[in-house]
């Protein structure tokens, strides 16, 4: 059946009758070659019909793809006339067909046919206005399409080539339309545009829009990809870390540790500030890798905070009587010292807040300063900590280093408190006089803050970086001498002097304390060892020379050691009684010659008395006169003050030469050498003045000095004797040296009460006011009275019209 076309009214329309194939999801444009799978009966019939004729079909899209059996209205009115190029029947009855679009056509009418659609169509000729605008549009479209193809991976890139080589704008527009991935309705709309320029324009618009969408899509895709990569990487890494940590089994441990810390912070009573700090640090720690170096720093810090005694206290005993008893029990003698300490405790017992001065025990080594402080702790039921300040020269040792330093730690104050485990210990600051200052800051000023009751409730350690309350701590300091203590520190302390012990006191201490202590320490019993008092005295005299009892204790310990050896060898029950002879077996040859008194009276040798940090000492002063030109040499490691004192003594003797029977011009003819032996011990102070003058006078006069007299006193140019310090120690030293008589400045008479009566019985004290008295007493003169009578008659001061010396106004020197 051929429906021959007749000419239509419209010129560019040619009328035809062709079978119609409704297409579900595609719009076919002219010039397109498309394979189609045809399954619906009606369509297969249409194809068969076409095959019997000239193979022409109309290919028109359905409005809705889903409609299986479309009615006339379900089909768009504009389609494409196509040619069947190939047809293949498939085994399942469907047909694969290759068609080529030829020309647009509009359905005019559906012809009645039950088997398939047959339609009368008008072929549509395109309207092309060959203008510049069309040309420009074409070019733009090609460019836009290129971009589109690059962005849209679904279109093969060869399309760009074939499109750009097309000259016919209508064909170009259709080819592009065919390849666009857009909605069916839109494609249909393009198909229906007969005017080519309009079609180009519409297409251009659509492509631009699509490009924009594609670009956004691409951006999103890239972002998503990146995100994916990142999360993937993170996920991967964290999985890896988990695996590693699991392997090491530490994650859980760390969690446990954190929990424990949290618990400890919760339960520990700290200051508000410290609690806040601890919580902050814990938060930081949670965010750290458990093995990181910083984590260790934070852990250490928390550990310090948590192990300090913030609220922990020991309950103090405030019973003064008991404290007194306890001190008495541990220490022999020291009556005044104990009294002062008990007074101090009494004040503290009455006043809750300790704002009183700090106790400072001053005295030579081994007199029991440290052990007294321990006793105080015991008597008041406080913990005891000791911090030696000897050699501390860095402020940071007191106050700690800031946490920025690796390996930094709190200062010694905080360290000691941790050791004490309570916030109210007795805190002994040993050797305050041995601190030194250098460029690293002044430890004394840091210490000042520690000791000052006005400031020490907010003591700030650099490491802790939060305030700690030191006000409950009972500070006690010790020193060997007051000289090295900075004044502001000294100002805050109550000085208690411990001078040293007499021989008898030492014997008592040894018998009652040192011996039992050492016997116990060496695992012996009282039965094993017996030392009579006389032998303890011998040990004191021949094996020690000290103001305290430390060396005595050491010697006793060494006896105990040897006895312990014997006990092991010979059985537990042996008894050893030390005899005078046996002593050397236990302790070796005596270390000191007891009694330093010279063997006989000698010319140019006098005995002075010195005060040192280790107590009193006998000083043997030697003077030799040799021919020369009046040079004065002083040797024996003497300090400046002592040297000046020697010069003053020399000048005084020169002024007295005439009366003492010395050649008036002696100083032009001789050199004088003053020497104080035992050069290793540094000596200073003016108190050897009269002893030096005596030795010079003796050497020049060739008259011996009495060996049984020791002397101490400063000399002025006019021969006046000025008072000295440390009288008790000096007299004790004379006693140790078995010297029966001591010359002492008259102005020191008031200090006599400090000296034990037992000593005064053995050592006679003579007071002197003037050098003349000294010489009169100390030189072995045949008729001393005569000489000094002469001297007084022609007293040099009167003679030369000088004012008589002003009495000394009580400045104590030593
Ligand atoms: N009066 C005393 N009664 C009993 N024992 C004493 C007495 N004096 C000192 N001791 C004992 O002597 C020894 C030394 O005393 P300690 O260590 O306290 O001396 P120190 O004054 O602190 O000396 P340093 O200045 O060298 O520190 C201790 O074993 C102490 O118990
Ligand atoms: Mg000590």
PDB file of C-alpha atoms and ligand atoms in Angstrom, residues 364-371 386 428 430-431 478 480 550, ligand 2:
ATOM      1  CA  UNK A 364      80.590  24.873 116.679  1.00  0.00           C
ATOM      2  CA  UNK A 365      80.149  21.502 114.973  1.00  0.00           C
ATOM      3  CA  UNK A 366      78.992  18.536 116.973  1.00  0.00           C
ATOM      4  CA  UNK A 367      77.433  20.404 119.871  1.00  0.00           C
ATOM      5  CA  UNK A 368      74.016  18.962 119.153  1.00  0.00           C
ATOM      6  CA  UNK A 369      72.254  21.574 117.036  1.00  0.00           C
ATOM      7  CA  UNK A 370      70.822  19.096 114.593  1.00  0.00           C
ATOM      8  CA  UNK A 371      69.947  16.618 117.259  1.00  0.00           C
ATOM      9  CA  UNK A 386      66.372  18.562 107.206  1.00  0.00           C
ATOM     10  CA  UNK A 428      65.617  22.239 109.841  1.00  0.00           C
ATOM     11  CA  UNK A 430      71.109  23.468 108.329  1.00  0.00           C
ATOM     12  CA  UNK A 431      74.115  25.712 107.750  1.00  0.00           C
ATOM     13  CA  UNK A 478      71.496  26.265 112.400  1.00  0.00           C
ATOM     14  CA  UNK A 480      78.392  27.636 112.932  1.00  0.00           C
ATOM     15  CA  UNK A 550      81.250  14.540 117.080  1.00  0.00           C
TER      16      UNK A 550
HETATM   17 MG1  LIG B   2      74.184  19.576 112.263  1.00  0.00          MG
END
